[in-house]
Structure formats: C-alpha cells, structure tokens
PDB file of C-alpha atoms in Angstrom:
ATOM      1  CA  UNK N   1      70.438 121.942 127.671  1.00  0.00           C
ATOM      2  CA  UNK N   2      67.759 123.993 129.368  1.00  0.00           C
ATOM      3  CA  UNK N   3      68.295 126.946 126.988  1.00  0.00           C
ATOM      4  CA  UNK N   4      68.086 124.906 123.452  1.00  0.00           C
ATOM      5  CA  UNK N   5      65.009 122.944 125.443  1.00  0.00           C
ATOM      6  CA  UNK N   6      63.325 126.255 126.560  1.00  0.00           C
ATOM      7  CA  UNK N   7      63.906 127.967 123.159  1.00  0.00           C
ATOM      8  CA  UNK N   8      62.578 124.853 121.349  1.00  0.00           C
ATOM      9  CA  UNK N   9      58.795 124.913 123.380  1.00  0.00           C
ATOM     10  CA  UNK N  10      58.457 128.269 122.727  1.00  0.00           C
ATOM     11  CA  UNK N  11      58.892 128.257 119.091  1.00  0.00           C
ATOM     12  CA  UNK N  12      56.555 124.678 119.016  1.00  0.00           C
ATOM     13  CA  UNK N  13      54.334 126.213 121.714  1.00  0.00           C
ATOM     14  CA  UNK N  14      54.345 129.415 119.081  1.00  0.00           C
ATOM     15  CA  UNK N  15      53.728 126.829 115.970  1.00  0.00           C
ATOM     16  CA  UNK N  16      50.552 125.334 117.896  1.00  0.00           C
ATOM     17  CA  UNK N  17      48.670 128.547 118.087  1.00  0.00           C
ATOM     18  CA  UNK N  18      49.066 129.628 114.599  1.00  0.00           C
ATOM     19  CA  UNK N  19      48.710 126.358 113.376  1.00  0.00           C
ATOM     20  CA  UNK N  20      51.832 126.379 111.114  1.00  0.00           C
ATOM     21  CA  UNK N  21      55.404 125.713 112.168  1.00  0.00           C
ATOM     22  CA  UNK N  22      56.936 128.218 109.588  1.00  0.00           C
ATOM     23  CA  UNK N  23      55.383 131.463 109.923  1.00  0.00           C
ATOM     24  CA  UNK N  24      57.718 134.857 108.817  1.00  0.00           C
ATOM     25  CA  UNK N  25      60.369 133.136 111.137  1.00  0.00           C
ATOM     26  CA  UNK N  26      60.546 129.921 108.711  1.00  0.00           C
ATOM     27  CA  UNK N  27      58.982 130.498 105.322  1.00  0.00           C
ATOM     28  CA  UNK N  28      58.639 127.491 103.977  1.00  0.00           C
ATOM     29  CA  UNK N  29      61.050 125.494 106.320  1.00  0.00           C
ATOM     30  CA  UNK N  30      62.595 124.279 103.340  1.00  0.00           C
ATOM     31  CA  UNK N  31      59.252 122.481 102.500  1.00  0.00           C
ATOM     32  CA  UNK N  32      60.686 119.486 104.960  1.00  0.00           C
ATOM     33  CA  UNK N  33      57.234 119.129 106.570  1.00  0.00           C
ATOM     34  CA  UNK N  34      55.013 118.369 103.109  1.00  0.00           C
ATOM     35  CA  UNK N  35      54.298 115.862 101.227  1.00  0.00           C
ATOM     36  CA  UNK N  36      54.992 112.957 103.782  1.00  0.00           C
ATOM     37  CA  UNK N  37      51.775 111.406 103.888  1.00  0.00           C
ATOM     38  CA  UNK N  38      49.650 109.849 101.089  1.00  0.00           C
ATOM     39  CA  UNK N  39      45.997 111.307 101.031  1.00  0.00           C
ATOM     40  CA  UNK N  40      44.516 107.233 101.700  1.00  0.00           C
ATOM     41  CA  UNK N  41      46.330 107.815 104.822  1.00  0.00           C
ATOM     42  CA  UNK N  42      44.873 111.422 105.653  1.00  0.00           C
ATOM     43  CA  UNK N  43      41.090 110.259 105.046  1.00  0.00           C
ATOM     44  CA  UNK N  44      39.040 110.846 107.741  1.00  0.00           C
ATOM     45  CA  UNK N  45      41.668 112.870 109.383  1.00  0.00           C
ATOM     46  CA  UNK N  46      40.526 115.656 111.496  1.00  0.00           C
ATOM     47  CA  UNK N  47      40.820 119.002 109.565  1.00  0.00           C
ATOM     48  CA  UNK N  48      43.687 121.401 109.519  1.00  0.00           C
ATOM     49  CA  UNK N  49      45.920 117.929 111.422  1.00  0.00           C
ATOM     50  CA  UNK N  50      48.193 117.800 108.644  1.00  0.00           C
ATOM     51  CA  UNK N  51      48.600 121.871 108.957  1.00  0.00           C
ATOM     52  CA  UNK N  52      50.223 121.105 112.466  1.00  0.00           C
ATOM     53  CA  UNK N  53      52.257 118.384 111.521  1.00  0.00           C
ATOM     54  CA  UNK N  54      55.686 120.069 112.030  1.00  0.00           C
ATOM     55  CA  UNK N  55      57.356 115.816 111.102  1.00  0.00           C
ATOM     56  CA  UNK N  56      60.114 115.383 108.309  1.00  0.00           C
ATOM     57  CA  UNK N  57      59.170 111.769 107.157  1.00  0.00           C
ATOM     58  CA  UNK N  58      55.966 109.384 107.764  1.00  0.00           C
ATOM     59  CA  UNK N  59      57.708 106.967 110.270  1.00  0.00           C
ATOM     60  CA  UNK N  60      53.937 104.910 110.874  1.00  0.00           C
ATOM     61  CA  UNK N  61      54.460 103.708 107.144  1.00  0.00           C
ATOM     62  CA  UNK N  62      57.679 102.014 107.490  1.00  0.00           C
ATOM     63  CA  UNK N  63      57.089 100.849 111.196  1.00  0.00           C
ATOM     64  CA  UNK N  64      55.284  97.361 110.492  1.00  0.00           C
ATOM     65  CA  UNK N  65      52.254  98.185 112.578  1.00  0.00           C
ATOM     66  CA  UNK N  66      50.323  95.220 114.188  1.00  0.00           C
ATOM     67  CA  UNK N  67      46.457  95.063 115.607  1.00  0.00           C
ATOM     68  CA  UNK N  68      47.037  94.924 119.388  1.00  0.00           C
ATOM     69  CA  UNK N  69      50.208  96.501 119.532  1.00  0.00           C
ATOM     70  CA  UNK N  70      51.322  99.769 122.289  1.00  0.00           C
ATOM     71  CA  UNK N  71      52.785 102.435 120.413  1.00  0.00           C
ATOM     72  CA  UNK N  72      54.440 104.984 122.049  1.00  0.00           C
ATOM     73  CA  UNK N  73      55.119 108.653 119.946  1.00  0.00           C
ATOM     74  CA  UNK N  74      57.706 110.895 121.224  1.00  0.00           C
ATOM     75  CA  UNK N  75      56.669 114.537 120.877  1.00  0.00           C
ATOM     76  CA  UNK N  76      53.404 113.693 119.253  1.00  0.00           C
ATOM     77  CA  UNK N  77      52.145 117.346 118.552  1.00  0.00           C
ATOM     78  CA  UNK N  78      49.229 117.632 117.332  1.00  0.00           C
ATOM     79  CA  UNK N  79      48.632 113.807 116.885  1.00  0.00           C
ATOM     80  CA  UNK N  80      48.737 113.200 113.329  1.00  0.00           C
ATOM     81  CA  UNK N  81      51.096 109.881 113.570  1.00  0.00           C
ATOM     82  CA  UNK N  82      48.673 108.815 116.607  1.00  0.00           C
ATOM     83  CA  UNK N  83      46.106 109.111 114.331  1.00  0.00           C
ATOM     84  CA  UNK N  84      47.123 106.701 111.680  1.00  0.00           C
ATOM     85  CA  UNK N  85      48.990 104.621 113.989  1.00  0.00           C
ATOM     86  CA  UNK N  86      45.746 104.561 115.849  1.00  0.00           C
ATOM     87  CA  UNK N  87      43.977 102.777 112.940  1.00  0.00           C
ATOM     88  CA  UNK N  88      46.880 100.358 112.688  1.00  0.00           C
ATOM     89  CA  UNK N  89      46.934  98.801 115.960  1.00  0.00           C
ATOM     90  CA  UNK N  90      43.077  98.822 115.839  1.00  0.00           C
ATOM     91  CA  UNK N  91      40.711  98.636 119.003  1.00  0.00           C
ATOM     92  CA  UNK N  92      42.924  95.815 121.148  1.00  0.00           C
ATOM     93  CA  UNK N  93      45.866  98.514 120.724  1.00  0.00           C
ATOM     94  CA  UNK N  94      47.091 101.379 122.406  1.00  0.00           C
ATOM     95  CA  UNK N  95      49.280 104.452 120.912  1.00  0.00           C
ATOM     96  CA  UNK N  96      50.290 107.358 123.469  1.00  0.00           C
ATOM     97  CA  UNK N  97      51.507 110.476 122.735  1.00  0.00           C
ATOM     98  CA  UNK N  98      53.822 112.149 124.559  1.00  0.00           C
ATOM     99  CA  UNK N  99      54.842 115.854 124.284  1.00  0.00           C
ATOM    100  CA  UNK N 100      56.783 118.610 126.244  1.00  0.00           C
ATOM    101  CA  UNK N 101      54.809 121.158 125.187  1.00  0.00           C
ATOM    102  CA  UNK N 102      51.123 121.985 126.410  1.00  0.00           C
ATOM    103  CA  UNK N 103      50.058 123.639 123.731  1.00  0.00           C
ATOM    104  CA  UNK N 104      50.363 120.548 121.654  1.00  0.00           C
ATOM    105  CA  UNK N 105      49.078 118.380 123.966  1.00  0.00           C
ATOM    106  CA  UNK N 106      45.661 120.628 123.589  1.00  0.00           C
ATOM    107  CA  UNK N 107      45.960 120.433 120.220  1.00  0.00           C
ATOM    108  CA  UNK N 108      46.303 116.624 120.116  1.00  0.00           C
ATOM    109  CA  UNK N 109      43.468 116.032 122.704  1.00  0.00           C
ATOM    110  CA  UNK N 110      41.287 118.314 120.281  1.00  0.00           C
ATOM    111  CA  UNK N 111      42.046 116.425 117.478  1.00  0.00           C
ATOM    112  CA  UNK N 112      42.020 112.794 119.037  1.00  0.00           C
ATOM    113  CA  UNK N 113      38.963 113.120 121.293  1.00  0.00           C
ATOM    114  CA  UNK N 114      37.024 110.870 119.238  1.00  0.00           C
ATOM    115  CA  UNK N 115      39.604 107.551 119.615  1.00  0.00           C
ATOM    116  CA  UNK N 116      39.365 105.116 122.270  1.00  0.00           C
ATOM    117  CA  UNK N 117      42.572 103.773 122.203  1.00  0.00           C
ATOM    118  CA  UNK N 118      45.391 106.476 122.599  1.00  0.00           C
ATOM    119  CA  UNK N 119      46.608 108.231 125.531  1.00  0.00           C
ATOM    120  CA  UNK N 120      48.501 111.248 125.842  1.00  0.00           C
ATOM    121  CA  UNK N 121      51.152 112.125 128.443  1.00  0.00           C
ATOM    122  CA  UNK N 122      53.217 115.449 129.416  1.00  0.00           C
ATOM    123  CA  UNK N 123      56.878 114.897 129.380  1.00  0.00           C
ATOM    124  CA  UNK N 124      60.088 114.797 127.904  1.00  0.00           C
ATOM    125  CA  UNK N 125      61.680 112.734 125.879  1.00  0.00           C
ATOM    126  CA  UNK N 126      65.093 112.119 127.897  1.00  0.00           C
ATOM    127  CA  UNK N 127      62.854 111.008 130.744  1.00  0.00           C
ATOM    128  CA  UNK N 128      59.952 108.712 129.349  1.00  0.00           C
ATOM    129  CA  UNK N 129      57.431 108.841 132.349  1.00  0.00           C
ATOM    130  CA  UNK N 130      56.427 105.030 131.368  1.00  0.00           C
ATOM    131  CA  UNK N 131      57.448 101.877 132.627  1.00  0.00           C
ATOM    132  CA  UNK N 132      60.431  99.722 131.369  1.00  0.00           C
ATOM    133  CA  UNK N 133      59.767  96.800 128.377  1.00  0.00           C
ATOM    134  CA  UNK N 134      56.056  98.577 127.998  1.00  0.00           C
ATOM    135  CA  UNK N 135      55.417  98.938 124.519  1.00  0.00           C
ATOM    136  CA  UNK N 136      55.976  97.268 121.284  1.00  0.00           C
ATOM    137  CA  UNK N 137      57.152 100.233 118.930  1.00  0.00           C
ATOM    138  CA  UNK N 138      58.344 103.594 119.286  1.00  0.00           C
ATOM    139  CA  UNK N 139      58.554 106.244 116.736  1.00  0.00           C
ATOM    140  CA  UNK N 140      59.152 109.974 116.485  1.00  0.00           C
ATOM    141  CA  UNK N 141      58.909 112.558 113.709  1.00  0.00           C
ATOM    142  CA  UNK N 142      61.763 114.938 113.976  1.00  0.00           C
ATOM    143  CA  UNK N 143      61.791 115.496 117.278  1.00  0.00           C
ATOM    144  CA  UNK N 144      64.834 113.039 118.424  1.00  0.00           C
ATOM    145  CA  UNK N 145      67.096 116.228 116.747  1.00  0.00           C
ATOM    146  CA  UNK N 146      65.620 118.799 118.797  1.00  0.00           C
ATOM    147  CA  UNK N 147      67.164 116.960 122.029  1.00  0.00           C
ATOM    148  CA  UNK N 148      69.936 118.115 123.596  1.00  0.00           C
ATOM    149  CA  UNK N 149      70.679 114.576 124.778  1.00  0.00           C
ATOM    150  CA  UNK N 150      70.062 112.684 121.831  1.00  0.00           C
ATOM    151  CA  UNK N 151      71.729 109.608 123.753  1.00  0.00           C
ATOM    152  CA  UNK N 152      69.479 109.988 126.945  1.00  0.00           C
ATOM    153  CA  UNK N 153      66.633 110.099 124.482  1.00  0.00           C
ATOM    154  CA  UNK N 154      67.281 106.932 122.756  1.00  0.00           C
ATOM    155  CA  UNK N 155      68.740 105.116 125.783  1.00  0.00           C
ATOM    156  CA  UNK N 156      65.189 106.043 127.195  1.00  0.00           C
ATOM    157  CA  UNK N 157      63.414 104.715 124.126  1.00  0.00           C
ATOM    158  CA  UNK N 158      65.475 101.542 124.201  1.00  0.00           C
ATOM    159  CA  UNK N 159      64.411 100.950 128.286  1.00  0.00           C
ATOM    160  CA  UNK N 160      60.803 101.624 127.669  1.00  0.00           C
ATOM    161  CA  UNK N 161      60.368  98.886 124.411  1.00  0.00           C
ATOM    162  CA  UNK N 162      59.913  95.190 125.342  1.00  0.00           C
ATOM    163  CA  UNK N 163      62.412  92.549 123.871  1.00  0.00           C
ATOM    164  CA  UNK N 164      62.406  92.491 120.236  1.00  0.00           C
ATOM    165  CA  UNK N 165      60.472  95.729 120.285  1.00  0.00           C
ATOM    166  CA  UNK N 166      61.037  98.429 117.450  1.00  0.00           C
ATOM    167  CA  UNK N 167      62.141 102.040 116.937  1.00  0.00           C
ATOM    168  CA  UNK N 168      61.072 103.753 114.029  1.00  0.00           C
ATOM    169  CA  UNK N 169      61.667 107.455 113.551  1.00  0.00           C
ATOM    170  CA  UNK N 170      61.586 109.737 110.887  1.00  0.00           C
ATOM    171  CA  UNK N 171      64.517 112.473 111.623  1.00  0.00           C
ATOM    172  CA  UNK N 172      67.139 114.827 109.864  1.00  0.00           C
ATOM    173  CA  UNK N 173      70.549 113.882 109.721  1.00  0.00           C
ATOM    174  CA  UNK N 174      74.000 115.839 108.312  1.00  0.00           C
ATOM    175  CA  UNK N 175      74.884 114.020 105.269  1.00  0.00           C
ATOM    176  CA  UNK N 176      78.427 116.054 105.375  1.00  0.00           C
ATOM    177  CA  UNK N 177      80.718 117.884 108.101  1.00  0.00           C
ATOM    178  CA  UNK N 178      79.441 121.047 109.023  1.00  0.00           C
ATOM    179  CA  UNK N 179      80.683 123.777 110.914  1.00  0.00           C
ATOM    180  CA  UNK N 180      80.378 124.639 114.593  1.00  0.00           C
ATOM    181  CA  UNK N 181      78.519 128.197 113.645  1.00  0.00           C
ATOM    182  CA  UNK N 182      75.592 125.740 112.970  1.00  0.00           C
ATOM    183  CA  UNK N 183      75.269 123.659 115.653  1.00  0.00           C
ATOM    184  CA  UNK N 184      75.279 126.885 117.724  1.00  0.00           C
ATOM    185  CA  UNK N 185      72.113 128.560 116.291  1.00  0.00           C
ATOM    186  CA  UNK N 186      69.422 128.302 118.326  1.00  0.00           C
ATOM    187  CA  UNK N 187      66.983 129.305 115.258  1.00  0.00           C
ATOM    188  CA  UNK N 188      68.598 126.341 113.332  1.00  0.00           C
ATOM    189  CA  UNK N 189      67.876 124.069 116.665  1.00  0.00           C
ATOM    190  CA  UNK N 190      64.349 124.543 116.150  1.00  0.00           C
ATOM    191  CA  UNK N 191      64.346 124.493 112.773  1.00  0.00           C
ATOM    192  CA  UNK N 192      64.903 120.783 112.859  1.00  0.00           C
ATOM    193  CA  UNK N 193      68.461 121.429 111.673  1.00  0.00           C
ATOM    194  CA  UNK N 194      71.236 122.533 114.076  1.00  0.00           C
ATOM    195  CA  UNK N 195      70.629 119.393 116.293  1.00  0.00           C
ATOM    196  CA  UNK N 196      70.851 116.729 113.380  1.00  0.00           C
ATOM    197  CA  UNK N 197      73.324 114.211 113.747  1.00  0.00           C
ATOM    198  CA  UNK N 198      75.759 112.786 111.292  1.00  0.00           C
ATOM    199  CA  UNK N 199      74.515 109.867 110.146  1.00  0.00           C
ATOM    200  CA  UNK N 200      77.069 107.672 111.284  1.00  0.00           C
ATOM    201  CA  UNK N 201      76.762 109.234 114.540  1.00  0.00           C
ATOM    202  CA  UNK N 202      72.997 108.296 114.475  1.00  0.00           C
ATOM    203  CA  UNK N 203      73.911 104.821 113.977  1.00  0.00           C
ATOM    204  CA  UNK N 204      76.339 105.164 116.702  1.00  0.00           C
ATOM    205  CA  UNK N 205      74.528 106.450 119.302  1.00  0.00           C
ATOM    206  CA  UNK N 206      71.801 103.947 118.508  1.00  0.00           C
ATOM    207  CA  UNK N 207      73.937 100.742 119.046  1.00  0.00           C
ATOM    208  CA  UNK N 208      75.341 102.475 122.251  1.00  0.00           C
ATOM    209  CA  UNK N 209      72.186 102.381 123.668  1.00  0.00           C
ATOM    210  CA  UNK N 210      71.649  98.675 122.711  1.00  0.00           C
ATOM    211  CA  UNK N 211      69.596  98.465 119.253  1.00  0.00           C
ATOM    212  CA  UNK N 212      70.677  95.663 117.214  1.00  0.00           C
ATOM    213  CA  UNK N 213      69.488  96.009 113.372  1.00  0.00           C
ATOM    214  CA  UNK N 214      70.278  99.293 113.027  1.00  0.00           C
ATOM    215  CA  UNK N 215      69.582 101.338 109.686  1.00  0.00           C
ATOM    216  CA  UNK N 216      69.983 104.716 108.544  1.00  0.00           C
ATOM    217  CA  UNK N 217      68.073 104.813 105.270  1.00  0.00           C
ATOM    218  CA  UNK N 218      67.866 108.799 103.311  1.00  0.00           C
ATOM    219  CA  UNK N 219      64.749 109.613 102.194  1.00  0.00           C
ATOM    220  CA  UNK N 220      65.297 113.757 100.442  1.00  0.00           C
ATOM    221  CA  UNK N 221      67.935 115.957 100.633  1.00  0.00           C
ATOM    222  CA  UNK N 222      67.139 119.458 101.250  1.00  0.00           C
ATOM    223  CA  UNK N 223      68.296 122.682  98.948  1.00  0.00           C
ATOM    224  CA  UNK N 224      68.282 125.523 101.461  1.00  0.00           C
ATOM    225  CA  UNK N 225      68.611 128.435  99.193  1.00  0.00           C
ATOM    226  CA  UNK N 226      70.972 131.693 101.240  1.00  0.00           C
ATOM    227  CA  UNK N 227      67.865 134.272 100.647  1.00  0.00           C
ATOM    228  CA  UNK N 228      65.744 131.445 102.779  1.00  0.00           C
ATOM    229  CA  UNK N 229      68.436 130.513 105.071  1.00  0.00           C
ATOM    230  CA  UNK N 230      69.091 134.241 105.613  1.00  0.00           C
ATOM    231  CA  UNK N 231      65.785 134.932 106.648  1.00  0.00           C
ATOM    232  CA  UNK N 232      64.896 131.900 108.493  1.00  0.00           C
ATOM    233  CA  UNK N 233      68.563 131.938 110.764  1.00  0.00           C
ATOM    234  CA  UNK N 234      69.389 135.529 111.055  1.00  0.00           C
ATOM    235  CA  UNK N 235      71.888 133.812 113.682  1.00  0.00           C
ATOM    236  CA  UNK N 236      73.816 132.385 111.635  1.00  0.00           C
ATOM    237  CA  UNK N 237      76.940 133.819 109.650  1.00  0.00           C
ATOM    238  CA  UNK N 238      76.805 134.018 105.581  1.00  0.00           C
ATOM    239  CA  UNK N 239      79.279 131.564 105.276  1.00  0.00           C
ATOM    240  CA  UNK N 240      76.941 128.953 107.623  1.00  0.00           C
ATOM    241  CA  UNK N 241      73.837 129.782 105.670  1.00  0.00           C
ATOM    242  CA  UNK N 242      75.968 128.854 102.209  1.00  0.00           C
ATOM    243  CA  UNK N 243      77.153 125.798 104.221  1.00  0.00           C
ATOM    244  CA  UNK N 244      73.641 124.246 105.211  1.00  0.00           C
ATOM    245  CA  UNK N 245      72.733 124.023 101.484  1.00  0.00           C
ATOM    246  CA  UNK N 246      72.491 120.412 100.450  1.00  0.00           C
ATOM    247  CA  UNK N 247      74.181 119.322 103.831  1.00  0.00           C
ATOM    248  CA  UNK N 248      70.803 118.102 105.369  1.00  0.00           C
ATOM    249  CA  UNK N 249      68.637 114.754 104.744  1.00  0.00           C
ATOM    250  CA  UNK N 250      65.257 113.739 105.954  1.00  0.00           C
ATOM    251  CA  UNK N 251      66.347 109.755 106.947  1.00  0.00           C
ATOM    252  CA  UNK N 252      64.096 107.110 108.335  1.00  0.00           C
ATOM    253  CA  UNK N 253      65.972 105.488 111.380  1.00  0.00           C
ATOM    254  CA  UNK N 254      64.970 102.148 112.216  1.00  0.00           C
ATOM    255  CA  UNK N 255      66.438  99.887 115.074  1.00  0.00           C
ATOM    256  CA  UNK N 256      64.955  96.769 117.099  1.00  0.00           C
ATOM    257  CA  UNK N 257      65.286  95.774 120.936  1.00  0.00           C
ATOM    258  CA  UNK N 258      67.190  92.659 120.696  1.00  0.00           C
ATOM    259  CA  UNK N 259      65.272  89.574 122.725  1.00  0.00           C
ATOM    260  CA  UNK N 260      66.620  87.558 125.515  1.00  0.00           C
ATOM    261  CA  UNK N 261      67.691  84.230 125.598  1.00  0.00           C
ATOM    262  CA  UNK N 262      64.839  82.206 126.196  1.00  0.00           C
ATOM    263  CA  UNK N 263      62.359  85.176 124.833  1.00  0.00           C
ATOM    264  CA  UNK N 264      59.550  84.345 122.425  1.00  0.00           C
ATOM    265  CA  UNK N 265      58.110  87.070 120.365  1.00  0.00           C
TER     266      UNK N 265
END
C-alpha cells in the first residue's frame, strides 16, 4: 500500500510542476484526460486549470448540484471540479478539496484564491479528516483507482455523507478480465489504469460499504495502441501492453447514502 501510494504522489507531485500529467513518461495518456468539460463550463476558469486536470470524466455535470450544498472532492488537484462545483452550490455552499499531495494543494490554492466558499484540506482519501454525515455530495475524478484500498476509500466516503447524501465519481473501470502482469505495474497504477476495478466489482464494493442506488454507467472506451503502451509502461510485458487495448472504460459511478427511518431530506 505504501509503495503504490508513495509512487503515485511522486508522479502527481511530478505532474503539478510541469503542469501536464503525461509528459515523455505518458504521451498522450491515451487522451483519457481531454475533452471532459464543455467550454460554458470552463469560462472564467483560471488559465492553464484545465492543463492540470489529470480527471477521466466531468463527475460535477452528472452530480445534481444544489445552491447551499457541502461538496466534498477527493484528490482535488489543481481544483478544476471545485471550481465549477463552486459556482453550483453558489455563496450559501461549501466545496472542499482534499488532496495527498502538496504540490496540488499549491496549485489549487493558486487557482482558487479568489472563491469564498471552498476549503482545501491535506489528506488521504482512506482516512477523510472530516466529520461523519458532513456533507451532501462527494465526487472524485479518477482518483478512487489510484487507492490501494478502494473499499476503505469508499467506506470513508459513505461515513462522511449525511443520509440520502450522494457519490458521484468519474473513474476507470476494466470492462474485461485482465491479467495479473497489469495490476502489478506501478507505471500503469499511476496511469489511472492498473488500479481500475471491474465493473462489477465497483458496484460491489460500493453496496458493501452501504450505497443503495448504485450505477455503473460507461462513458469511452480507450484504444491503447502497443507503440503507446510500450512507451508509457516499460514495466509491463508485450503480451500485457497487447492486453490493455480496449480493456479500459472511463465510467461515471454514482451511488446515494440511503436515509433513516424517520429522516427527511
């Protein structure tokens, strides 16, 4: 756990400084990190944000925002989804960002400094340093992968979210077996990839930890071409690279906090 954590902040601590996520390490990154955000939704956005949003999906459009709500971000980076979500919730709400890695958290602070009403916090995902039944909605941009204790980190997101509260997170997920050569690369784990879960799995692991309304829903499938994979995992062997072609999906995960008896939302 500590080496896939400690590998994962330096590559993201790495990503923050150059302002790109890809670099000569991850050309392109199988283009997973464009195109998720419509430019109404960038306007006004501070410049070079979007550059140093490392996300897979655009979870603040399918989370159902409301003025006055707390949103809670799990690894925010550089505080792209605060932003918008920002907007959303408008002065009454509250969105905080939290991150393991202090690079991003300078980044996000940079960026953000001009908002009143988001907050960000160092710390990790598997051990939210918030209260229980404390915010409304969380969501995450493929980060959740990049845990080693995917079920900590969604048992943690489940404690912190009030009573009919809702997850939404944008994340990659296996859409077929693959093999263990995969899951061992640690240049796939930060790549977004070698952590994804199957997608029943997801679902799995998401009821375990008490969501009710679960949902799994694909949003692009990624062609990972061997020259890219070769030079992006040098870890990995031939046959992996070939395997990780068409095997991965960006997904938007959605799940809800079911209320108490006697609860009124």
């Amino acid at each position: 756990m500590d080496d896939v954590r400690r590998y994962v902040r330096e590559q993201y601590s790495a990503a923050a400084r150059r302002g790109s996520c890809c670099g000569p390490d991850h050309p392109g990154l199988i283009n997973m990190t464009r195109s998720n955000y419509d430019r109404s939704e960038l306007e006004g956005a501070p410049a070079g944000i979007e550059a140093r949003s490392f996300g897979c999906g655009n979870p603040v459009e399918h989370a159902g925002l409301l003025p006055g709500e707390t949103v809670l971000d799990l690894g925010c980076g550089a505080g792209l989804d605060m932003f918008i979500a920002s907007r959303a919730v408008g002065p009454e709400g509250r969105v905080i960002g939290l991150d393991m890695t202090g690079e991003m958290l300078v980044a996000a602070a940079e960026n953000l400094r001009e908002l009143k009403n988001v907050t960000l916090v160092g710390g990790f995902i598997e051990e939210i340093p918030l209260a229980d039944e404390s915010v409304d909605v969380v969501l995450s941009n493929c980060v959740i992968n990049l845990s080693p204790d995917k079920s900590a980190a969604l048992g943690e997101a489940f404690r912190v979210l009030r009573p009919g509260g809702r997850l939404c997170v944008a994340d990659t997920v296996f859409i077929r077996p693959v093999s263990e050569d995969i899951a061992g690369s640690l240049a796939a784990w930060s790549g977004c990839i070698a952590g994804a879960l199957q997608e029943d799995d997801y679902l799995e692991r998401m009821k375990t930890a008490g969501f009710s309304d679960v949902e799994v829903r694909r949003m692009k499938v990624y062609a990972v071409p061997e020259a890219l994979a070769s030079m992006a995992f040098p870890d990995l062997s031939e046959s992996g690279r070939r395997e990780m072609d068409g095997a991965l999906a960006s997904a938007i995960i959605k799940g809800r906090r079911p209320l108490r008896d006697g609860d009124v939302i």
